[in-house]
Coordinates of N, CA and C in Angstrom, one line a residue:
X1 N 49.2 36.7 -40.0 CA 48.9 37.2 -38.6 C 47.5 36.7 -38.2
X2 N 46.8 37.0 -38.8 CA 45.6 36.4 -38.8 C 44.7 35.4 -38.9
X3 N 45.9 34.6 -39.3 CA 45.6 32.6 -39.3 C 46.5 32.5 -38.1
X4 N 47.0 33.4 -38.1 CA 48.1 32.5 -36.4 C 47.3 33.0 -34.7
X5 N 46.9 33.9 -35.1 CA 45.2 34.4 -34.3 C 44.6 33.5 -33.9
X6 N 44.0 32.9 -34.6 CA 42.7 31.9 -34.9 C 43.1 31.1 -34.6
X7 N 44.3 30.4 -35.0 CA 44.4 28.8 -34.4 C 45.3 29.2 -32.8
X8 N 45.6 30.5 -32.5 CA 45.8 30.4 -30.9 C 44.5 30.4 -30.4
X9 N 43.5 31.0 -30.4 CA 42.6 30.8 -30.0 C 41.2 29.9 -30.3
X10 N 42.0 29.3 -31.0 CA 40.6 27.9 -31.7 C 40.7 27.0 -30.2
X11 N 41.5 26.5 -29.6 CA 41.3 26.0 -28.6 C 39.8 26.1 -27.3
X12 N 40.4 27.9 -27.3 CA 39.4 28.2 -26.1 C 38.4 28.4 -26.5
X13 N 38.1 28.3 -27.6 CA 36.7 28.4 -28.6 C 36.1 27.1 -28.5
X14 N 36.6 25.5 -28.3 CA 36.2 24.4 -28.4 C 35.6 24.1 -27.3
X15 N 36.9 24.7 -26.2 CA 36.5 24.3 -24.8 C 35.3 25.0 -24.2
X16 N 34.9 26.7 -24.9 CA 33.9 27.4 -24.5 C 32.2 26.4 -24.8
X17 N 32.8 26.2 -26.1 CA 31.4 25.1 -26.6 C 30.8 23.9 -26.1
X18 N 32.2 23.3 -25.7 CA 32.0 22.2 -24.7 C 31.5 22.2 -23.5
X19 N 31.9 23.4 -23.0 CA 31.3 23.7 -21.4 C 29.5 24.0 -21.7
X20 N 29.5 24.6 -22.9 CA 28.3 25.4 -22.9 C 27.1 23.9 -23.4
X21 N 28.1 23.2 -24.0 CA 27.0 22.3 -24.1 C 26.6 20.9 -22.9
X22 N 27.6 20.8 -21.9 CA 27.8 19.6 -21.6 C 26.5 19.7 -20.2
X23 N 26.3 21.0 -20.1 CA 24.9 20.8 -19.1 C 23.5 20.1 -19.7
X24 N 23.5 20.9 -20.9 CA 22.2 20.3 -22.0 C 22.6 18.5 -22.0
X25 N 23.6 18.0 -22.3 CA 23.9 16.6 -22.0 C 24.1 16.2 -21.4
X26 N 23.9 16.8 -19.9 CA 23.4 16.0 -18.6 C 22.3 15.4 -18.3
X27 N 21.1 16.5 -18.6 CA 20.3 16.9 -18.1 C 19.5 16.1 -19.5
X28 N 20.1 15.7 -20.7 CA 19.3 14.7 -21.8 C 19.3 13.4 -21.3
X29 N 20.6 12.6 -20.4 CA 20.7 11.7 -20.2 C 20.2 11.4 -18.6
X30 N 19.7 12.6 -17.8 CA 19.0 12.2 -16.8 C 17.8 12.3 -17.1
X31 N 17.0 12.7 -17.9 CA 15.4 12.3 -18.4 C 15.9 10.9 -19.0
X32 N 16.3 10.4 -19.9 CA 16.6 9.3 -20.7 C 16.4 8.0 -18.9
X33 N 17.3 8.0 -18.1 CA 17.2 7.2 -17.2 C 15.6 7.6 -16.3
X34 N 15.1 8.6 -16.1 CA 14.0 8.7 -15.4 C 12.9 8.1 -16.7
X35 N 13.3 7.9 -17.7 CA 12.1 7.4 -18.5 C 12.2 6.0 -18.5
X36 N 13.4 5.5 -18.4 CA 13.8 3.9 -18.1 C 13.0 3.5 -17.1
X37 N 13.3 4.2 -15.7 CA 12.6 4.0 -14.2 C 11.2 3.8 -14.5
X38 N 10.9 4.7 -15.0 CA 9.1 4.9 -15.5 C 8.5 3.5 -16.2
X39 N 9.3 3.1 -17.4 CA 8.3 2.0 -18.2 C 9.2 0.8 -17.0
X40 N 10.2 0.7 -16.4 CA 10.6 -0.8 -15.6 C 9.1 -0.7 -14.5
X41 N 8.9 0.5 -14.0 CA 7.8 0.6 -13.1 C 6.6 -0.1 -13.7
X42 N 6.4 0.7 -15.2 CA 4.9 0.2 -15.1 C 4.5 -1.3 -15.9
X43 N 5.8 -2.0 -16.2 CA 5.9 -3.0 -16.9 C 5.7 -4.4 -15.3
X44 N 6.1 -4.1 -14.3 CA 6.3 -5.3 -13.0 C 4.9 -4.6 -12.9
X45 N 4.6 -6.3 -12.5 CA 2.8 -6.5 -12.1 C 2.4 -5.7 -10.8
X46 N 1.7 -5.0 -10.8 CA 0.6 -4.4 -10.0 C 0.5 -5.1 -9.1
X47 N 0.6 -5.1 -7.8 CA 0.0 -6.1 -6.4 C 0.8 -7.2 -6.1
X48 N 1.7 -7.5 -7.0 CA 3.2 -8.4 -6.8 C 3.9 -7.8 -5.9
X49 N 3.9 -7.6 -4.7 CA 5.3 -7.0 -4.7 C 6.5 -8.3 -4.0
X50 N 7.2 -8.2 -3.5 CA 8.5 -9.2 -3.4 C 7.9 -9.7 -1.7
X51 N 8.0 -9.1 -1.0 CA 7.1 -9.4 0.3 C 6.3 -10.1 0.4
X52 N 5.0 -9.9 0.0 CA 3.7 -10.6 -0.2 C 4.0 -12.1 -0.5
X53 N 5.0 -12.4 -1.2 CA 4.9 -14.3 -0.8 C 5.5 -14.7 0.1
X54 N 5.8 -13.8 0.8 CA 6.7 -14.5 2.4 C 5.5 -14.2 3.7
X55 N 4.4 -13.3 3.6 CA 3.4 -13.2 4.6 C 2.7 -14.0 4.3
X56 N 1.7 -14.6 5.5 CA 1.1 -15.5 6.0 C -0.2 -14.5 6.2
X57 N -1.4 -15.9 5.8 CA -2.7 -15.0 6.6 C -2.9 -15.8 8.1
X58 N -4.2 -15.7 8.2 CA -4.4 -16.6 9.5 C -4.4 -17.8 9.9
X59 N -4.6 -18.5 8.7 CA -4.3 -20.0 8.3 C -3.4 -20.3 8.1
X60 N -2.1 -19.3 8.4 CA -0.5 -19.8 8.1 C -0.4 -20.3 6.6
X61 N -1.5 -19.6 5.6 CA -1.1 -19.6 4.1 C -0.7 -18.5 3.7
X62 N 0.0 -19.1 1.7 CA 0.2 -17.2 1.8 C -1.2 -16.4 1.7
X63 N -0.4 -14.9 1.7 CA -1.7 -14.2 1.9 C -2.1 -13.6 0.9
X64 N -3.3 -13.8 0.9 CA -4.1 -13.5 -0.4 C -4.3 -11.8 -0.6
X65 N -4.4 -11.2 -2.1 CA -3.9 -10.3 -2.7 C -5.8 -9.9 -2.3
X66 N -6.0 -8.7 -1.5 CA -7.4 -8.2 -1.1 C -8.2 -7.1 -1.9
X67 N -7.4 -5.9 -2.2 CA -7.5 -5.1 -3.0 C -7.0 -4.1 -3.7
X68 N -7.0 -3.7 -5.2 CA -6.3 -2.9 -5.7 C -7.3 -1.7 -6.4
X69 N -8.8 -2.3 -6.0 CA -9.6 -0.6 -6.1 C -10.1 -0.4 -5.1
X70 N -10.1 0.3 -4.3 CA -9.0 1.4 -4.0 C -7.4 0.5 -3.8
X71 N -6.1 1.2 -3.9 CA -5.3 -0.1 -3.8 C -4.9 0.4 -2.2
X72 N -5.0 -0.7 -1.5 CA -5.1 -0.6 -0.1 C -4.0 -1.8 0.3
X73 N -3.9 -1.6 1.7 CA -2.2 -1.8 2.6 C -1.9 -0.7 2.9
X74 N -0.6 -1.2 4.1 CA 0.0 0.2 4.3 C 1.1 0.4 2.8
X75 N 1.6 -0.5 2.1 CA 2.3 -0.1 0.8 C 1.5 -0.1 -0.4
X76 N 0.3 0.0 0.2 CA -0.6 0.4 -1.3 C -0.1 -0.4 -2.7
X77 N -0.1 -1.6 -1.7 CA -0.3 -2.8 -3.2 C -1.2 -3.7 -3.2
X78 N -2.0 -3.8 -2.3 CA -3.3 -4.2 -2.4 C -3.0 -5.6 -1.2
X79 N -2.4 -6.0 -0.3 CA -2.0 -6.8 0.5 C -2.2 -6.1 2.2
X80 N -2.8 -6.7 2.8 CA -3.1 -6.2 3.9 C -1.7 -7.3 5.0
X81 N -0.5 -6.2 4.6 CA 0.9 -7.0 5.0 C 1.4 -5.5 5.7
X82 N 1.9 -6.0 7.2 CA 2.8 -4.9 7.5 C 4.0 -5.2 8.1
X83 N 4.7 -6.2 7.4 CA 6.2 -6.8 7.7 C 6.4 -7.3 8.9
X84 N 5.4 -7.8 9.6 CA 5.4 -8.4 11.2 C 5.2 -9.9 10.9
X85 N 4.8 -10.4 9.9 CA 4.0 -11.9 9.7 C 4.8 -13.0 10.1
X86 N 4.8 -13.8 11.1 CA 5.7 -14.5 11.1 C 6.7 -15.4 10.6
X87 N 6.1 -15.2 9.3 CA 7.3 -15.4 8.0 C 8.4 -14.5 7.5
X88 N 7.6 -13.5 7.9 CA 8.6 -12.3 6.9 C 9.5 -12.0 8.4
X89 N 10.6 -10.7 7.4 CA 12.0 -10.1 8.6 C 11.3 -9.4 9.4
X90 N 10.4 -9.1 9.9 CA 9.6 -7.9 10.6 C 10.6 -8.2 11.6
X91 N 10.3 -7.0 12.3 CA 11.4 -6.5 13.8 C 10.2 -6.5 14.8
X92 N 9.3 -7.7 14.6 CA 8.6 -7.6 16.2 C 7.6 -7.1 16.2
X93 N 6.3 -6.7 16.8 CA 5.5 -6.2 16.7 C 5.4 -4.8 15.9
X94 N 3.9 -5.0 15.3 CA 4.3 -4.0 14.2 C 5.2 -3.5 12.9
X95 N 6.3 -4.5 12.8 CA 6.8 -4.5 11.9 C 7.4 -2.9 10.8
X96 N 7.4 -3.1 10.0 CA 7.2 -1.7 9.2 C 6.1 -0.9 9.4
X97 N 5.0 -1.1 9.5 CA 3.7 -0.7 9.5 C 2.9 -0.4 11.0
X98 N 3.7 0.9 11.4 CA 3.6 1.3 13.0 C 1.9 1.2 13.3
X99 N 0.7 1.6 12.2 CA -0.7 1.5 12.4 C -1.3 -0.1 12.1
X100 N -0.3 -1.0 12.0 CA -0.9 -2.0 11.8 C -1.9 -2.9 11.0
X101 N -2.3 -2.6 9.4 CA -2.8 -2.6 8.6 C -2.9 -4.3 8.4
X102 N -3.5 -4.6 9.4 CA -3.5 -6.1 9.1 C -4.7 -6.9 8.5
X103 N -5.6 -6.4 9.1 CA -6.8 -7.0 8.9 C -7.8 -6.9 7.5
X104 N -8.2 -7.4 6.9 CA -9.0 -7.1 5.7 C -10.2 -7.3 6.0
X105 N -10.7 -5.9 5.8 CA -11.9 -5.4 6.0 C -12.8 -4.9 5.6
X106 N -14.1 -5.3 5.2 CA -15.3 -4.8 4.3 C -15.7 -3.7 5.1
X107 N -15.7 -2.4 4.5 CA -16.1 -1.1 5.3 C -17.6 -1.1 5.2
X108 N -18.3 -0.7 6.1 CA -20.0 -0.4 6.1 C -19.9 1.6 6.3
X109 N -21.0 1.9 6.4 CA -21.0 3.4 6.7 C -21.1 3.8 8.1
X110 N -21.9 2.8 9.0 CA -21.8 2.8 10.0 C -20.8 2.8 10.8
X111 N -19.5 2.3 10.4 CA -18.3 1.5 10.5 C -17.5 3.3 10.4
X112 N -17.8 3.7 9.4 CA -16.6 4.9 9.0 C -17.5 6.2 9.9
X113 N -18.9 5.8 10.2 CA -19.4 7.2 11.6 C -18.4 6.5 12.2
X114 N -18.2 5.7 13.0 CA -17.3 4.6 14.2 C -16.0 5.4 14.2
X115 N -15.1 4.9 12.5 CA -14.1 5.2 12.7 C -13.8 7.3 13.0
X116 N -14.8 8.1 12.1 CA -14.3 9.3 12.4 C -14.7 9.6 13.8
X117 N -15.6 9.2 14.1 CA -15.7 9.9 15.6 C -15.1 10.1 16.7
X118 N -13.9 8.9 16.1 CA -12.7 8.3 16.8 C -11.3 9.1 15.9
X119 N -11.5 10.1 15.2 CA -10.5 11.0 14.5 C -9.6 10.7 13.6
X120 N -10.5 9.4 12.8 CA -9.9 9.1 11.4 C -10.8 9.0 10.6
X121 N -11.0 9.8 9.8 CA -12.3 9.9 8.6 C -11.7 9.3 7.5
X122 N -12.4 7.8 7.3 CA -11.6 7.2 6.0 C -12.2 7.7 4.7
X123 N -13.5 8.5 5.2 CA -14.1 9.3 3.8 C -14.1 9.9 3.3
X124 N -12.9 10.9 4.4 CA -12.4 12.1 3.4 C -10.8 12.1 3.2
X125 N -10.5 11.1 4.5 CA -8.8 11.1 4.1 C -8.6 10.1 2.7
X126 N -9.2 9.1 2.7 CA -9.2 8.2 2.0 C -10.3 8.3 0.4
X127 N -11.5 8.9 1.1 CA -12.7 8.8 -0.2 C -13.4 7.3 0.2
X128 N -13.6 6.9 1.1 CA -14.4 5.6 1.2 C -15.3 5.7 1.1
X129 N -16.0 4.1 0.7 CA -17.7 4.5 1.2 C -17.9 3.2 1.6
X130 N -19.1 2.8 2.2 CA -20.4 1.4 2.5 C -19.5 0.6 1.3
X131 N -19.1 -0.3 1.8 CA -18.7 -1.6 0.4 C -17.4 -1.5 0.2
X132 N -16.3 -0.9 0.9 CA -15.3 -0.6 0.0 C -14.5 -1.6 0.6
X133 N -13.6 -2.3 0.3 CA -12.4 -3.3 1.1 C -11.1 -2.4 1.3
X134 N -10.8 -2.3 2.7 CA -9.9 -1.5 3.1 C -9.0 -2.7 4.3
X135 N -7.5 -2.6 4.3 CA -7.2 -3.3 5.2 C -7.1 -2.2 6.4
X136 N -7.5 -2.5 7.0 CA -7.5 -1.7 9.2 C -7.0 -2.0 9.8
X137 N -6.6 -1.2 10.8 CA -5.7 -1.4 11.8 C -6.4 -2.5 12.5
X138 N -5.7 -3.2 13.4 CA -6.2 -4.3 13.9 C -6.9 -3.6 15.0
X139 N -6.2 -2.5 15.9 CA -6.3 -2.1 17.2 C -8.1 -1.5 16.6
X140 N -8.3 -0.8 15.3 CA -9.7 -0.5 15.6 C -10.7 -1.2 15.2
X141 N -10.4 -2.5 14.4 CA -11.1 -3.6 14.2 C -11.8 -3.9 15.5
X142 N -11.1 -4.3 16.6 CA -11.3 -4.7 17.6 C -12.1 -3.7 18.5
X143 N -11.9 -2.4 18.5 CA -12.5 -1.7 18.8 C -13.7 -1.7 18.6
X144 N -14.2 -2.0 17.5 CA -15.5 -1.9 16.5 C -16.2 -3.1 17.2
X145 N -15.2 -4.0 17.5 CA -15.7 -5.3 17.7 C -16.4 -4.8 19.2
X146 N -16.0 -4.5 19.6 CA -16.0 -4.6 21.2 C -17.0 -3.5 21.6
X147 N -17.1 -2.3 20.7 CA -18.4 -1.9 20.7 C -19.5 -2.6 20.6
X148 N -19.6 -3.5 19.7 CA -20.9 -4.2 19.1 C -21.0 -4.9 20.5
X149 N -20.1 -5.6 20.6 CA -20.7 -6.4 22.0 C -21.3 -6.2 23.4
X150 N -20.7 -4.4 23.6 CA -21.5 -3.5 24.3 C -22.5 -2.7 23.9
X151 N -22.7 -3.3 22.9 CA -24.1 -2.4 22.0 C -24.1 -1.2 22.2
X152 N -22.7 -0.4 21.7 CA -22.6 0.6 21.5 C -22.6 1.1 19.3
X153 N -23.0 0.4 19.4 CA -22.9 0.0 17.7 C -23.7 -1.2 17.2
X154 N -24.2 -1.3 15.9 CA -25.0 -2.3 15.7 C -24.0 -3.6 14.8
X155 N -24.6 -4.6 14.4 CA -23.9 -5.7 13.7 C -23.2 -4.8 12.4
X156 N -23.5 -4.2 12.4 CA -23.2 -3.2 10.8 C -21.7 -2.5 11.3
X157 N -21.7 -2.2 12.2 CA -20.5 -1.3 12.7 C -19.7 -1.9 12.6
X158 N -19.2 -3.3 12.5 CA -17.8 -4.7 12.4 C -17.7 -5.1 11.1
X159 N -17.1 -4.4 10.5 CA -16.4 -4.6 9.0 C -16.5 -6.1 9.0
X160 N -16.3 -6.7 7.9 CA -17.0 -8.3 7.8 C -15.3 -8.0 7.1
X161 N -14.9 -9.2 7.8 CA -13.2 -9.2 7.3 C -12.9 -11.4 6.3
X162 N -12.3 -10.6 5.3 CA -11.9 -11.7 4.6 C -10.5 -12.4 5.3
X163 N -10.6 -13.8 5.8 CA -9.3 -14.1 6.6 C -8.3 -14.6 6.1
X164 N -8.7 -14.8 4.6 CA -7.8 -15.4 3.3 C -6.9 -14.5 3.8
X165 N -7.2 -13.3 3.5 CA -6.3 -11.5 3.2 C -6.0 -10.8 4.7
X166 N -6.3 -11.3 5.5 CA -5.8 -11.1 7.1 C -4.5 -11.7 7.2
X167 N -3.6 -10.6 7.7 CA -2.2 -10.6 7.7 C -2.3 -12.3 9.4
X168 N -1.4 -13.1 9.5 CA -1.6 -13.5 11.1 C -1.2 -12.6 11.9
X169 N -0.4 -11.5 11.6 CA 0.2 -10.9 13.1 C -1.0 -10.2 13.7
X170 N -2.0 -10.3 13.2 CA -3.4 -10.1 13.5 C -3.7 -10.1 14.7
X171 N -3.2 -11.9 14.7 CA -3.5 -12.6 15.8 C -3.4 -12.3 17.1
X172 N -1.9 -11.7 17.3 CA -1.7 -11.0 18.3 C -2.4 -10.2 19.5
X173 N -3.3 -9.8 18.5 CA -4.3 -8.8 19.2 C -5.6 -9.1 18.8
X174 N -6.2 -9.8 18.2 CA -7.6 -10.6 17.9 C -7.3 -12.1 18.0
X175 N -8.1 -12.7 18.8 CA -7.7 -14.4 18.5 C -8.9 -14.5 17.3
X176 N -9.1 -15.9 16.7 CA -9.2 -16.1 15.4 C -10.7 -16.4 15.3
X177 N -11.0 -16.7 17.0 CA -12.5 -17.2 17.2 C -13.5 -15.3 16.7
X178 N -12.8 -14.5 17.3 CA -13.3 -13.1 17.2 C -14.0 -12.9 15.8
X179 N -12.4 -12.9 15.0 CA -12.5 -13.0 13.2 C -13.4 -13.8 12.6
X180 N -13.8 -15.2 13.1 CA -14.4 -15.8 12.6 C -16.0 -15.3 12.4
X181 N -16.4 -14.6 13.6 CA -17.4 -14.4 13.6 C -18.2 -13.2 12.7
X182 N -17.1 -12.8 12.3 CA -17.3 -11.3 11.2 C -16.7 -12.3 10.3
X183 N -16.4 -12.9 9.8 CA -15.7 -13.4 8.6 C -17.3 -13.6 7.3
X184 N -16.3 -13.0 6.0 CA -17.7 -13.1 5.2 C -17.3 -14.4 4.2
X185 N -18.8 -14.6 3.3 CA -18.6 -15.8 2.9 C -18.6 -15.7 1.5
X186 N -17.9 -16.8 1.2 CA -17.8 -16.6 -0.6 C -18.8 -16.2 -1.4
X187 N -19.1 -15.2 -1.8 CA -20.5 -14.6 -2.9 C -20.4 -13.6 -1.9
X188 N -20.3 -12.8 -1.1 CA -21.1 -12.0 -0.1 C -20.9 -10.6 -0.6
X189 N -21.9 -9.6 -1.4 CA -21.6 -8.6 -1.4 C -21.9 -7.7 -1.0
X190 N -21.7 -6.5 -0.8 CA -21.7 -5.1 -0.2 C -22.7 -5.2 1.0
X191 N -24.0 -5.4 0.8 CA -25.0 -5.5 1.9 C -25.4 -6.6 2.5
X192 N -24.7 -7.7 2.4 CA -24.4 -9.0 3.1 C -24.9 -9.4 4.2
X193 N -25.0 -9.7 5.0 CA -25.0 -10.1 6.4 C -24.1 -10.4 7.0
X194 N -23.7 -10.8 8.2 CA -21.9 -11.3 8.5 C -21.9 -13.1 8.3
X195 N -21.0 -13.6 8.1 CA -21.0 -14.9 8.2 C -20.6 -15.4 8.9
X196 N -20.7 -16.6 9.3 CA -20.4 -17.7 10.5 C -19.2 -18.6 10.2
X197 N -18.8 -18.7 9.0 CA -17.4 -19.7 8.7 C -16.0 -19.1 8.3
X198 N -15.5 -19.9 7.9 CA -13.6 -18.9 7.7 C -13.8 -18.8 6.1
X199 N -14.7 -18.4 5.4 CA -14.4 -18.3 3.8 C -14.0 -16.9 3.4
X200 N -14.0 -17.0 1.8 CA -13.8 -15.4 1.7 C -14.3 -15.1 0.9
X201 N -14.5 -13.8 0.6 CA -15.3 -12.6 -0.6 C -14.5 -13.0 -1.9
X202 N -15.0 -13.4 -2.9 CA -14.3 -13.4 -4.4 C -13.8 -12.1 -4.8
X203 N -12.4 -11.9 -4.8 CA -11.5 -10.8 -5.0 C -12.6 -10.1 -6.3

């Protein structure tokens, strides 16, 4: 009686265990794949991303990789690309990147009074300071620009922009004579002066 007990109910005994274990064996093999995700992530190069060899700078080359300390772009891979370049799929002005992150830009402190007074503090949204390479919106690039020329700002207030790392959809809204004239020059660091030619800052 008692062995015929047991094996009627050894079944619901297996199935109890099985249920009871099979959530622990979910939940082993979804960390197991989030740890996969993790080393594929940090194994692909930093500032590669698949886009960046189909953008163009101003020179209709590709565009050169600007910065990854701080890592700056709107995709924070260090490419001042916002899928408008007229190489890449962009959908037209602005592309992916509704603030337009095109330009590559040497920040001054002057430059970031400029930007917060205008209700973007890159020093505390961001942590910036005097020297830092940030890519900018084009629309306040220009702004910056166009202060100086109204001497509402001094030469210090126009980020000195590398045009290697300047996206072209740039262009759009700066022609190239503008850029040039903030463009900095090979060797030029942090307290620079602006330069006169199309070179660029050694990454």
């Amino acid at each position: 009686m008692f062995i015929s007990i047991n094996l009627h109910i050894w079944p619901s005994i297996v199935w109890w265990i099985l249920s009871a274990a099979a959530p622990a064996f979910a939940n082993e093999q979804q960390q197991q794949q989030q740890q996969q995700q993790q080393q594929q992530q940090q194994q692909q190069p930093f500032g590669r991303p698949t886009m960046a060899s189909s953008s163009l700078n101003v020179f209709k080359q590709p565009l050169k990789l600007f910065s990854t300390h701080p890592p700056t772009g709107y995709f924070r891979d260090g490419y001042c690309r916002t899928g408008s370049s007229s190489s890449s799929a962009g959908d037209g002005w602005g592309g992916v990147d509704p603030g337009h992150h095109a330009v590559a830009g040497i920040v001054t402190d002057e430059f970031l009074e400029f930007s917060a007074a205008r209700g973007n503090d890159l020093r505390r949204g961001v942590g910036l300071t005097g020297g830092c390479r940030w890519c900018l919106c084009t629309a306040r690039w220009l702004e910056a620009y166009e202060a100086f020329k109204t001497g509402r700002v001094g030469v210090g207030g126009v980020p000195r922009v590398d045009l290697e790392a300047t996206e072209d959809s740039a262009l759009r809204m700066v022609d190239l004579g503008k850029l040039r004239e903030f463009a900095v020059v090979k060797g030029d660091g942090p307290g620079a002066g602006v330069g006169g030619g199309g070179g660029s800052a050694a990454s």
